[in-house]
Coordinates of C-alpha atoms in Angstrom, one line a residue:
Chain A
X18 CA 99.8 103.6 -110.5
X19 CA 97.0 101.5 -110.4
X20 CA 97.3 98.3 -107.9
X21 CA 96.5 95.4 -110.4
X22 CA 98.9 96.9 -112.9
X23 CA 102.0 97.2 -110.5
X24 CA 101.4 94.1 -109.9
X25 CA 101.0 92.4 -112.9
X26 CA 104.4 94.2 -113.8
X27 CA 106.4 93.5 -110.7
X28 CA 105.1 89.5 -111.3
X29 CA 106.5 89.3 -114.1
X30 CA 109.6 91.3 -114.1
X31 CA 110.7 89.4 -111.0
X32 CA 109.4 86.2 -112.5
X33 CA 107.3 85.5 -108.9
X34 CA 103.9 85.4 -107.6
X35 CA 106.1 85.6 -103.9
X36 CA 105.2 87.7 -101.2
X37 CA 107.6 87.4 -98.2
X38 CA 105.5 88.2 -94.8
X39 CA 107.5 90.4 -92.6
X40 CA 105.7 89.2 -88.9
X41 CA 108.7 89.6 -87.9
X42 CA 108.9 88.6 -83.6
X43 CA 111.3 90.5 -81.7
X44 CA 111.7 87.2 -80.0
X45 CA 112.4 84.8 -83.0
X46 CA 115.3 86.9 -84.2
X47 CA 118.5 85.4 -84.6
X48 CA 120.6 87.3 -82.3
X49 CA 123.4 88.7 -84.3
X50 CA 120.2 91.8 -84.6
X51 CA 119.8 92.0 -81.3
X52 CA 122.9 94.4 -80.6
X53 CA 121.1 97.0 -82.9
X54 CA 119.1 99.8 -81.6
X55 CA 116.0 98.6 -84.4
X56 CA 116.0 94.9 -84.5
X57 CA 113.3 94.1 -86.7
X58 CA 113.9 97.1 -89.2
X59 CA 117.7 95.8 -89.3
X60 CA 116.2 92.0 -89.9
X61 CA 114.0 93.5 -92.7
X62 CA 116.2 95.4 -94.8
X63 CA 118.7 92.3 -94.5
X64 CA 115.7 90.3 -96.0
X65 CA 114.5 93.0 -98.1
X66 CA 118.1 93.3 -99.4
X67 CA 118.7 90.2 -100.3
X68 CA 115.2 88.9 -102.0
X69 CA 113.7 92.2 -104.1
X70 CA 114.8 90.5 -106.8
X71 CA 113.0 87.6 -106.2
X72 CA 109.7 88.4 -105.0
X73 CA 106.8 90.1 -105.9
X74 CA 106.4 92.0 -102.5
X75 CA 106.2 92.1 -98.5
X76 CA 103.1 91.9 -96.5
X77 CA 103.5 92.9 -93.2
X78 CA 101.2 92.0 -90.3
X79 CA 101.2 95.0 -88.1
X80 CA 100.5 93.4 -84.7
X81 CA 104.0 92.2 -84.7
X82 CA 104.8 96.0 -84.9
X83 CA 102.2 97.6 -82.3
X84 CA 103.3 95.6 -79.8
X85 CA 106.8 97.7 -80.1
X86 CA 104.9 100.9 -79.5
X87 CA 107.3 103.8 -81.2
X88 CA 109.6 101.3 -82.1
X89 CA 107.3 99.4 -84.0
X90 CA 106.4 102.6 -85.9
X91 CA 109.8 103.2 -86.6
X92 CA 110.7 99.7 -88.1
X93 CA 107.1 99.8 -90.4
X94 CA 108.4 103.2 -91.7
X95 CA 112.1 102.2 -92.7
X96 CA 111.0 98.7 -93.8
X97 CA 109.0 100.3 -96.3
X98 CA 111.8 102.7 -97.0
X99 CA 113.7 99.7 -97.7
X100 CA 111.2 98.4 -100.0
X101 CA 111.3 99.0 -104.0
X102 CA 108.9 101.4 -105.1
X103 CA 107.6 99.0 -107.8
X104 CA 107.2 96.0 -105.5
X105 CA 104.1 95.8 -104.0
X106 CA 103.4 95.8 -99.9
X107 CA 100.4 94.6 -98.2
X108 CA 99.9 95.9 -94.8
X109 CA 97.8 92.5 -93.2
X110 CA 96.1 94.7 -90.3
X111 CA 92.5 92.9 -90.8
X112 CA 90.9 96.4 -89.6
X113 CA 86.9 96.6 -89.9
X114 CA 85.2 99.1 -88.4
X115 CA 82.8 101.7 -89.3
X116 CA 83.1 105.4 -91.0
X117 CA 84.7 107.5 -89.5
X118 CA 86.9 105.0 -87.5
X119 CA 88.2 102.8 -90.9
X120 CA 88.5 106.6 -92.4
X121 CA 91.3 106.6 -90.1
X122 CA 92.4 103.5 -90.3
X123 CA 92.8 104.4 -94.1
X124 CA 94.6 107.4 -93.3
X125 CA 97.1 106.0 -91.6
X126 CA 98.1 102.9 -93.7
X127 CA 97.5 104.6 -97.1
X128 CA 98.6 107.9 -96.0
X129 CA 100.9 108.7 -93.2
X130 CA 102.8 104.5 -94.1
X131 CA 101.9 104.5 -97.8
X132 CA 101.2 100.8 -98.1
X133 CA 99.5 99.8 -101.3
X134 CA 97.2 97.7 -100.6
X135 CA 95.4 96.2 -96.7
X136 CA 93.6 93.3 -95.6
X137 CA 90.2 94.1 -94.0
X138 CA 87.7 92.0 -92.3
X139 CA 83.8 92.2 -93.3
X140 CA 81.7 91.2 -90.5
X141 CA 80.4 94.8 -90.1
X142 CA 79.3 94.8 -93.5
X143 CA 79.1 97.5 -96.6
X144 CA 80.0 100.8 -94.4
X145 CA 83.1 99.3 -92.4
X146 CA 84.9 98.2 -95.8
X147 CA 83.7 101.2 -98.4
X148 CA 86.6 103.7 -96.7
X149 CA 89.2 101.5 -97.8
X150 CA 87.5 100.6 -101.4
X151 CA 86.8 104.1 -101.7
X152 CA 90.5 104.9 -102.5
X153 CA 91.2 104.1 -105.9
X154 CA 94.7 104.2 -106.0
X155 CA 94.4 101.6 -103.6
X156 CA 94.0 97.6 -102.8
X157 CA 92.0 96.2 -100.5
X158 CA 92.0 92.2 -99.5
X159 CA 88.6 91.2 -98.0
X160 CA 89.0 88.3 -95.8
X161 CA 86.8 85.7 -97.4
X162 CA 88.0 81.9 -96.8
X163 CA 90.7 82.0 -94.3
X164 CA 93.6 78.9 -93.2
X165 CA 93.3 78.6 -89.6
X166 CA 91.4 76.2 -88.2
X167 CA 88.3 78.6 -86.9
X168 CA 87.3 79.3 -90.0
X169 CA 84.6 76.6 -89.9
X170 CA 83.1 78.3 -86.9
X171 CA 81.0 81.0 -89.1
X172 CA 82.9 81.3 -92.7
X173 CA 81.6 77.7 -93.6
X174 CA 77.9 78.7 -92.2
X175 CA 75.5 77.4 -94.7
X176 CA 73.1 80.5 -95.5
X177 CA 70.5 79.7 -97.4
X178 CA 72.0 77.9 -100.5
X179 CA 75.5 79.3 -99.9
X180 CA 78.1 79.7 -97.5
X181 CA 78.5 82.6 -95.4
X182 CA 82.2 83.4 -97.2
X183 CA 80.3 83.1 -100.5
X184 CA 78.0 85.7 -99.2
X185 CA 81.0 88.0 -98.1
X186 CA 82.2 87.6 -102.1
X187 CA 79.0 88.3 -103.7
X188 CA 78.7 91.3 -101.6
X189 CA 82.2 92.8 -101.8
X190 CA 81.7 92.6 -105.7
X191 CA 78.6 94.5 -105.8
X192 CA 80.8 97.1 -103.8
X193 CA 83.9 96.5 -106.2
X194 CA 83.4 100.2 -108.1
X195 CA 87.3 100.6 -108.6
X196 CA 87.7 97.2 -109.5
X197 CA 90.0 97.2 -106.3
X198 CA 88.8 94.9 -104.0
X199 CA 90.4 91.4 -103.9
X200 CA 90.5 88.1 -101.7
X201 CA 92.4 86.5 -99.2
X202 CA 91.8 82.9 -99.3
X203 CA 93.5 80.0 -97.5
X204 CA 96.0 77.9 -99.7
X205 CA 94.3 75.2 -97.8
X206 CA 91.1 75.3 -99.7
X207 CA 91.7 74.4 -102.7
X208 CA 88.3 73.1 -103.8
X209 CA 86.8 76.6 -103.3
X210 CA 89.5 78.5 -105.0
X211 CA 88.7 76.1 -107.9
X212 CA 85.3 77.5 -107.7
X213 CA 85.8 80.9 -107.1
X214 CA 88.6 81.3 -109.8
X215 CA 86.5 79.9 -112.3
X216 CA 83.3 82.1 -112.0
X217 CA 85.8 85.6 -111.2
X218 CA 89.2 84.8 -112.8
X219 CA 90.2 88.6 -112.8
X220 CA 89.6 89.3 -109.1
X221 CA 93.1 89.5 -107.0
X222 CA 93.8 86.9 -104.5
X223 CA 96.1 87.5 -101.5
X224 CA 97.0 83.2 -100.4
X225 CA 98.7 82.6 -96.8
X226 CA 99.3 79.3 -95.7
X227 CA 102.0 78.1 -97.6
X228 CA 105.3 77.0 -96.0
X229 CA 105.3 77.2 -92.2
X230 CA 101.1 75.8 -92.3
X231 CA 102.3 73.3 -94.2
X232 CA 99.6 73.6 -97.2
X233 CA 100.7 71.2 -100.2
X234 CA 101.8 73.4 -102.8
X235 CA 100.9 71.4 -105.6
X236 CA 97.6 71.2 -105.0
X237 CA 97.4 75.1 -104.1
X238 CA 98.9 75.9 -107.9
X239 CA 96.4 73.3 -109.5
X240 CA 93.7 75.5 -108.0
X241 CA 95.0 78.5 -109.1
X242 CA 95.7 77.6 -112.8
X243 CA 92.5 80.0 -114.0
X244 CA 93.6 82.7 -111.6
X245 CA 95.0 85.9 -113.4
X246 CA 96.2 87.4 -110.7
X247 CA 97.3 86.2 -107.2
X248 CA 100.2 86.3 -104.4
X249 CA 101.0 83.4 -102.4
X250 CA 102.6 85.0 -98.8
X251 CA 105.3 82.9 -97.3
X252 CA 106.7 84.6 -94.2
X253 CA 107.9 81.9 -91.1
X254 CA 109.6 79.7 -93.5
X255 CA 111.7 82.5 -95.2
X256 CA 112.3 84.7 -92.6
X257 CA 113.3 82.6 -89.5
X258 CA 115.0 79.7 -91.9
X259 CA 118.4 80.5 -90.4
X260 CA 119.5 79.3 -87.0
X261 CA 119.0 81.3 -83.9
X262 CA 122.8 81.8 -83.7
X263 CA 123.7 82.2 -87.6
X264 CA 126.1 84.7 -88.9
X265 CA 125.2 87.6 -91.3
X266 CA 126.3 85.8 -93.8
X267 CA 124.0 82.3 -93.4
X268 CA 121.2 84.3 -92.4
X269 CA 121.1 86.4 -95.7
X270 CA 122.2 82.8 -97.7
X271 CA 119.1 80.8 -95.3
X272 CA 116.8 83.3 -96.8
X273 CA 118.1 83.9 -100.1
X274 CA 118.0 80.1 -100.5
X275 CA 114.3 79.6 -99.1
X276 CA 112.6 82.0 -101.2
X277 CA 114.4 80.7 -104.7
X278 CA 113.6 77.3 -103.4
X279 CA 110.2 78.4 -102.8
X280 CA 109.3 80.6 -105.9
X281 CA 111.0 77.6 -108.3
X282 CA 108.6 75.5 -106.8
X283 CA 105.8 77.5 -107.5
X284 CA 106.9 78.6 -110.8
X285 CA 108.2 74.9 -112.0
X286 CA 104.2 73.8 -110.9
X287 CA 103.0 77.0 -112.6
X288 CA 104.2 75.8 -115.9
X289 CA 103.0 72.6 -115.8
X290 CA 99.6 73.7 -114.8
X291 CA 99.3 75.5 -118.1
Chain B
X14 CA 90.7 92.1 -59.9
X15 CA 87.7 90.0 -62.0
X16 CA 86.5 92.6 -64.5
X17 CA 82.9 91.7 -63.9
X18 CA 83.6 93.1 -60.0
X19 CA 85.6 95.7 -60.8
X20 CA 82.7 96.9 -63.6
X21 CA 79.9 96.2 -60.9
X22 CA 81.8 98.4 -58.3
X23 CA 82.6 101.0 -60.6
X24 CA 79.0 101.2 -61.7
X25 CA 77.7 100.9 -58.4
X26 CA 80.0 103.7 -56.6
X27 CA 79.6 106.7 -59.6
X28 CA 75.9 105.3 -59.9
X29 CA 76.6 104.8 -63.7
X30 CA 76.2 102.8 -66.5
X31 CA 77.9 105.0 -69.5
X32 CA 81.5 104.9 -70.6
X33 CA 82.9 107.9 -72.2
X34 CA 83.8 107.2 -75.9
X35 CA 87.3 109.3 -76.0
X36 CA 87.4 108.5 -80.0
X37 CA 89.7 111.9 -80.0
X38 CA 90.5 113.4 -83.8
X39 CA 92.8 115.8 -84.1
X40 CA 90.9 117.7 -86.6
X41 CA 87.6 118.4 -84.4
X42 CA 88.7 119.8 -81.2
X43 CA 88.3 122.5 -79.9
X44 CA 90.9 125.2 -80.9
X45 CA 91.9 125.7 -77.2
X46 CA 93.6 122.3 -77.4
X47 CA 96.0 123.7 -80.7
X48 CA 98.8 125.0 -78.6
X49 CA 99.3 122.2 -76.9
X50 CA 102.3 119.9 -78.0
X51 CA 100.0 116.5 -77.9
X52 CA 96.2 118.3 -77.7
X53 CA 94.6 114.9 -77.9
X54 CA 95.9 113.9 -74.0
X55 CA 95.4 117.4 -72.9
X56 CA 91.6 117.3 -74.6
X57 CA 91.3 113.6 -72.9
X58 CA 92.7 114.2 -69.2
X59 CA 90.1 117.8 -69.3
X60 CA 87.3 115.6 -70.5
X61 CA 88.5 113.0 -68.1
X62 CA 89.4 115.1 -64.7
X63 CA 85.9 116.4 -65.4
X64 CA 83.9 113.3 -65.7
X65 CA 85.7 110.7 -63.3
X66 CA 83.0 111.0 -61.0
X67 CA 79.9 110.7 -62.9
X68 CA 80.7 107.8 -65.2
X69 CA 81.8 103.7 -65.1
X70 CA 84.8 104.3 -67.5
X71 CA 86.1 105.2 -71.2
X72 CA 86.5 103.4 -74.8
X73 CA 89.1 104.3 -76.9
X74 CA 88.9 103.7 -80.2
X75 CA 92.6 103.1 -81.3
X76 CA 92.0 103.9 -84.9
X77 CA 92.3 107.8 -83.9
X78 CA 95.3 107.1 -82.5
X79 CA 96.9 105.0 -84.8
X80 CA 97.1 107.9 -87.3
X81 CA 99.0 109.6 -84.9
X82 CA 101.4 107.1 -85.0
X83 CA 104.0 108.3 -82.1
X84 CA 101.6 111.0 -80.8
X85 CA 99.4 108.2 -80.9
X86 CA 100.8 106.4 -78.5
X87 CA 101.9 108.9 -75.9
X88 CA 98.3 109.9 -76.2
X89 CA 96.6 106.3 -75.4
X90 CA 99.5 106.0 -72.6
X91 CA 99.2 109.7 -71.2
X92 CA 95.5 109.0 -71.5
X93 CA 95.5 106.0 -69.5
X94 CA 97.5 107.2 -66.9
X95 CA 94.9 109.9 -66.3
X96 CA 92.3 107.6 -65.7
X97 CA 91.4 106.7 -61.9
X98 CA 92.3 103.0 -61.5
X99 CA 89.0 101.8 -60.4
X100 CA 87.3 102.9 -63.4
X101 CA 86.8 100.3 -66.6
X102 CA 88.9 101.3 -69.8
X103 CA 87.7 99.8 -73.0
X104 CA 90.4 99.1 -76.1
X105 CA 88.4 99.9 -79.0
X106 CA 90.2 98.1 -81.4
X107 CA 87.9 95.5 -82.9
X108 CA 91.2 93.3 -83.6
X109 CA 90.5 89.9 -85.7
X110 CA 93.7 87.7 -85.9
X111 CA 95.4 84.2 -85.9
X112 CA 97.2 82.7 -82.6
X113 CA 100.4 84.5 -82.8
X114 CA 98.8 87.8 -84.8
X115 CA 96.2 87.2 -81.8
X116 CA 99.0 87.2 -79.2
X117 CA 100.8 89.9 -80.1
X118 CA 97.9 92.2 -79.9
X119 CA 96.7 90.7 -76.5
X120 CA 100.6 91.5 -75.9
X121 CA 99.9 95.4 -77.0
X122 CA 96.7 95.9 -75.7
X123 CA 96.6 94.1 -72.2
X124 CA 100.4 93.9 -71.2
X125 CA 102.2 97.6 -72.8
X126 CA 99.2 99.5 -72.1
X127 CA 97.0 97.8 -69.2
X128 CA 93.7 97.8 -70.7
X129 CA 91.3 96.2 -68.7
X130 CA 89.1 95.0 -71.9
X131 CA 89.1 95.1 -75.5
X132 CA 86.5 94.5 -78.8
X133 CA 87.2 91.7 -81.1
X134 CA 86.1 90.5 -84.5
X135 CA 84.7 86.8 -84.5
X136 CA 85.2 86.5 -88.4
X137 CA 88.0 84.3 -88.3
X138 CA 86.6 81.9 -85.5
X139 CA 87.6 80.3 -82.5
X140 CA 91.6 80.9 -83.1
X141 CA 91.3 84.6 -83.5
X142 CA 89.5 85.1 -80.4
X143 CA 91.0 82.2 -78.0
X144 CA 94.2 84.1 -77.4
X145 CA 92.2 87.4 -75.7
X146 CA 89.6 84.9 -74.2
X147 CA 92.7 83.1 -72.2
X148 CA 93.8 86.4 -70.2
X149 CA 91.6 85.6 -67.2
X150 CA 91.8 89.2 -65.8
X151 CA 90.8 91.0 -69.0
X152 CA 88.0 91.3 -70.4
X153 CA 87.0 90.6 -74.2
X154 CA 83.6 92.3 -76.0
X155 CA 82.9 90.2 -79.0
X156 CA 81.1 92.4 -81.6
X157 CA 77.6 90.5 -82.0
X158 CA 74.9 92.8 -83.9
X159 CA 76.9 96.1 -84.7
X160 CA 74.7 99.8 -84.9
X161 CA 75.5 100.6 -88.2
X162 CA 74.2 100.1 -91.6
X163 CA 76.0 97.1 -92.5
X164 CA 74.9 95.2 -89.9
X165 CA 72.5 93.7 -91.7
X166 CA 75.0 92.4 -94.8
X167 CA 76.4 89.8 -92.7
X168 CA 75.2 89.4 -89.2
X169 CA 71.6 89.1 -90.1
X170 CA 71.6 86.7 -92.3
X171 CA 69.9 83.1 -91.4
X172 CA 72.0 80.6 -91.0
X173 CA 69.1 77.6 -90.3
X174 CA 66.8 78.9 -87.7
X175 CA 69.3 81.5 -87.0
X176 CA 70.8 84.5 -87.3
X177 CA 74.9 84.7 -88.1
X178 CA 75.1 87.0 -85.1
X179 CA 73.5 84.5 -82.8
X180 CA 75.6 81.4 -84.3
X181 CA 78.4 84.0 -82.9
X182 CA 76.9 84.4 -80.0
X183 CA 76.3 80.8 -79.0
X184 CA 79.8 79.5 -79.9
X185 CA 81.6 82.3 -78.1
X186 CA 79.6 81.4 -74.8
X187 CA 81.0 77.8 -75.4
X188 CA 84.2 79.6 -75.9
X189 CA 83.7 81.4 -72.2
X190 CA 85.7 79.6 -69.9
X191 CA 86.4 82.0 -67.9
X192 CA 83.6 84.2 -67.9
X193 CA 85.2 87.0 -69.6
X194 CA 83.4 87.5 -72.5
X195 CA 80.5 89.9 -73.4
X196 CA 78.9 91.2 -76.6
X197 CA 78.8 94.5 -78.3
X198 CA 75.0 95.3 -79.4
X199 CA 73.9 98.5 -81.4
X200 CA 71.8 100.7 -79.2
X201 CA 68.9 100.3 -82.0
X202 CA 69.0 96.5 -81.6
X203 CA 66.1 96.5 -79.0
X204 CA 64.5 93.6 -79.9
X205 CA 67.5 91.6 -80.3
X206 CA 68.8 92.8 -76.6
X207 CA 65.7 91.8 -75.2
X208 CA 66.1 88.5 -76.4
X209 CA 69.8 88.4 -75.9
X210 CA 69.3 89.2 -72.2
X211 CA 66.4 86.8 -71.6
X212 CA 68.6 83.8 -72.0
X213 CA 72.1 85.6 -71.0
X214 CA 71.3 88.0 -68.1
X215 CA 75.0 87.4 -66.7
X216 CA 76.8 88.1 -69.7
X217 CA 78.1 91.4 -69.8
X218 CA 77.2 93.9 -72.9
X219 CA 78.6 96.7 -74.3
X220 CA 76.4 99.1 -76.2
X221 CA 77.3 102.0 -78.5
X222 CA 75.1 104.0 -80.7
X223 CA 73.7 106.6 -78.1
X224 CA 74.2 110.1 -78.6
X225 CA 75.6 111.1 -82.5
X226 CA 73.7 107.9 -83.8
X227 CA 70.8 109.1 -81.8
X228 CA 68.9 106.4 -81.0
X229 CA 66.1 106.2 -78.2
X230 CA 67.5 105.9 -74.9
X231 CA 63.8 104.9 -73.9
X232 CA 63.5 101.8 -75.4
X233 CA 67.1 100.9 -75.0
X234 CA 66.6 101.2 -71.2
X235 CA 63.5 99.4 -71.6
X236 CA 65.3 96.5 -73.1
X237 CA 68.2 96.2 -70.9
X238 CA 65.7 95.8 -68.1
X239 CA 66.8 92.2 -67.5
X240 CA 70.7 92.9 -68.0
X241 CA 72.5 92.5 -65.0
X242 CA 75.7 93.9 -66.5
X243 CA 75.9 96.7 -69.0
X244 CA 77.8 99.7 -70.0
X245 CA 76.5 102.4 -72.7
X246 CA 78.9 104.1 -74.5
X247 CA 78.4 107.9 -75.4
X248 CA 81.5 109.6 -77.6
X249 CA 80.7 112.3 -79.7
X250 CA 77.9 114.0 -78.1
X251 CA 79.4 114.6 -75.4
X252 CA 83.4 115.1 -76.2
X253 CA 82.3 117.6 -78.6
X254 CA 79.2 119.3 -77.3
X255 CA 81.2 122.3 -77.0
X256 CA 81.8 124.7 -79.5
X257 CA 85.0 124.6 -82.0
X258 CA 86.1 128.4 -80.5
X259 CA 85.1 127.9 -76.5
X260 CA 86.9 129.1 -73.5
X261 CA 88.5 125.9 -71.6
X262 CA 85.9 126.3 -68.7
X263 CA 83.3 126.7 -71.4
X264 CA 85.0 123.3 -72.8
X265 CA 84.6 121.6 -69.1
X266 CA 80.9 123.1 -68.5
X267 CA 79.6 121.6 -71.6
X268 CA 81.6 118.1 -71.2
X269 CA 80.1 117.8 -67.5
X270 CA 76.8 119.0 -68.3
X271 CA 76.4 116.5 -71.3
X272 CA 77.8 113.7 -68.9
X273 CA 75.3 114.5 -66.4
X274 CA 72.2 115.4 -68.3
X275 CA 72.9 111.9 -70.0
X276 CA 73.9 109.6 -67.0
X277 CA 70.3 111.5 -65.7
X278 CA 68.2 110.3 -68.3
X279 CA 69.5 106.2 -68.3
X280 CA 69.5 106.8 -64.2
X281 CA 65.5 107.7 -63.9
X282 CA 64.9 105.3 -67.4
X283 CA 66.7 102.7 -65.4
X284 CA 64.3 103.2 -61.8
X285 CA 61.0 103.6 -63.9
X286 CA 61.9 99.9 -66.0
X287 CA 62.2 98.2 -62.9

C-alpha cells in the first residue's frame, strides 16, 4: 500500500498524528527487563503492546540497535514483528551514501527489516538519495531543518537568496517522481514550518523534538495547521516515563499514560487550530 | 597510539599510500568463495593475507554488511581480526547523528569493533560530529567534496565567498581539538585538493574515486604534492579484477598484481611530483 495512504488511514483510525521513537538504551531500561535474554525487544513489545491503539507508528533509530551487534538485529526484527501491519514504522538511520552503497542500504531496511519508510541525509546530493526514492512502495524522510543545536552550522547557510535547507527542499522535489519523499523538520522551528507548509501543504513531514527537547507544543501545532500530513515523534518522554525500579505493571501504566497525555494534547490544539 | 603516527608508520614501512576498499557484495564474488559458510570473510582475509604487505590499510564500507545483518557482523569482526594490527582500518559508514544517536555509533564503531577511524556526515553540524571528534585515539574523516555526481547539489554551492564544502571545512578544523580530524575529497577534485592542501598540509585526507571511478591518478598525485598525510582508497578494481569463475590462486594473483601495479603507479607519480 502506498506510504501517504497508510498513513492517512492509520491517523485517523487511531485518532493520532503520534509516533513513539523506540531509541531504546540498553542502559536506561528499567530493570525488571534486564533478567530477559532480549531486553530491548522485551521493552518494545511491552510499549508496542500497550500504545498501538494510540499512535500512529514507531520510528526506530537504529544506532541504539548496532551497537548490540546480533542482538540488536534480533530486537529490530521482533519489534517490528510486534508492530501492526497498518501502523507505520520509520527506520531513523540518516544513511547517505552513494549508488551502489545506499542500494544496500535500501536493501536491507526495505527488504531484509521491511520498514516503510527511512530518514536519509542529503549532503551527497541527487545520487546518494535517488536509491531510496526510487522505491515506490516506499517513504523516504530527507533531513531538511533539523532540532539540535548544530543545525545553524551549515543548514541555516545563506546561499544566495535562500538557505542551504531551502535548497535541500527545492532539490528533493525536483527528485520527488513517486511523490514519496517527505521532510524531517525540527518542532523547534516553527517559523519555517509556517513557510514551508504553506507553499507544499501535501508533502509529509516527519517532527522530532517534542517532549524530552522540550519544544512548546503549542506553537509546534499552530505551525502545522496547513500541514496535510505529518507525524510528531516522541520517544524519551514515553518510553523511559517510568522509574528505573517500576513494576510491569507501572511501567506499562507510565507509558500508556504519557502517550494519551501526549496525543490529547496534540489533538485538543489540533482542533483549535482549525 | 595517535592515528596520525600510526598512519605515518604504516605508510612509511609498506611504502604505501592506498587502502584497500573491502566494500564486499555477496552477489559479485567470485564463485570460489560460494561454498563457503560466510564467503565475504573468506573473500576478505584471501584479499587481505595477500595484500598486508603492499598497502597502509582497508575501508569497509558497512552498508555491504549491514544487509547481511548477522553474517554481517561476523564478517566485519572476522574481517577485522584478519587485519595486521599496525595497519589503518577505515569504518565506512558516513554516520550523521545527534549526541546520544552520535554516541552510540562511536559506541559500535570504535569500542565493539576497534576501528581505528570512521567517515562522518557534517549535515547536522557540530552535535553530530562532536561525539566521534572527542575519542582522542580515533580518527574521524569528515566528508568535504564527495566524487560523485551529486556533489555538486549541495557542497558546491556558494555560501558568500564560499563554497558549502569549505564552510564544512573551516568549522570542523575549529572543531579539531584534538587533531583527529581529516577530510574525504573525490579523487577528481584536483583543484580543490590543491587548494585544500595549500592552507592545511597537516590535515589528514582521505581520497576515494581511483580505480572503478577512473579518475587520473596523474593529476591526483600532482595535487597531493603538498599533503603530508594521505591515503587513497582503491575497492573495486582491485577486489574484483579477477574473473567471476577463477581458480583461488588465480583469485590471489590478480588481487596482488592489481595492488602492486597500482601502489607502483602513485609510488613513481609520487617521486616525479616532488
Amino acid at each position: 500500500m502506498n506510504y501517504n495512504v497508510k498513513l492517512k488511514n492509520i491517523i485517523s483510525k487511531n485518532k493520532s498524528n503520534l509516533v513513539i521513537g523506540l531509541d531504546s538504551d540498553l542502559m536506561k531500561l528499567p530493570d525488571l527487563f534486564l533478567k530477559y535474554k532480549n531486553p530491548v525487544a522485551v521493552f518494545n513489545k511491552l510499549i508496542i503492546d500497550n500504545t498501538k491503539d494510540i499512535a500512529a507508528g514507531y520510528k526506530l533509530n537504529v544506532a541504539f540497535y548496532e551497537c548490540l551487534l546480533e542482538e540488536g538485529i534480533i530486537a529490530i526484527r521482533h519489534t517490528l514483528n510486534f508492530i501492526p501491519e497498518e501502523m507505520i514504522t520509520i527506520c531513523d538511520a540518516k544513511r547517505g551514501d552513494i549508488d551502489n552503497s545506499a542500494e544496500m542500504y535500501a536493501r536491507t531496511f526495505f527488504d531484509e527489516y521491511n520498514f516503510d519508510s527511512i530518514t536519509v541525509s542529503p549532503y551527497m546530493g541527487e545520487d546518494s538519495v535517488a536509491p531510496f526514492l526510487g522505491r515506490k512502495d516506499k517513504f523516504v524522510y530527507i533531513l531538511a531543518l533539523t532540532s539540535n543545536t548544530g543545525h545553524s552550522d551549515f543548514q541555516k547557510l545563506k546561499t544566495g537568496d535562500r538557505y542551504l535547507y531551502e535548497e535541500v527542499i527545492q532539490k528533493s522535489l525536483e527528485w520527488n517522481k513517486h511523490n514519496n519523499a517527505g521532510f524531517v523538520f525540527g518542532a523547534n522551528h516553527t517559523a519555517e514550518i509556517i513557510k514551508f507548509t504553506d507553499k507544499n501543504p501535501g508533502i509529509s513531514l516527519l517532527i522530532p523534538g517534542i517532549g524530552a527537547q522540550s519544544n512548546d507544543l503549542k506553537n509546534l501545532m499552530n505551525s502545522l495547521r496547513l500541514c496535510e500530513s505529518y507525524v510528531i515523534n516522541s520517544g524519551r518522554s514515553i518510553i523511559y516515563s517510568a522509574k528505573k525500579d517500576c513494576s510491569e505493571k507501572e511501567f506499562i501504566d507510565s507509558v500508556r499514560m504519557s502517550t494519551i497525555k501526549l496525543n490529547d494534547e496534540i489533538n485538543n490544539l489540533k482542533n483549535a487550530c482549525r
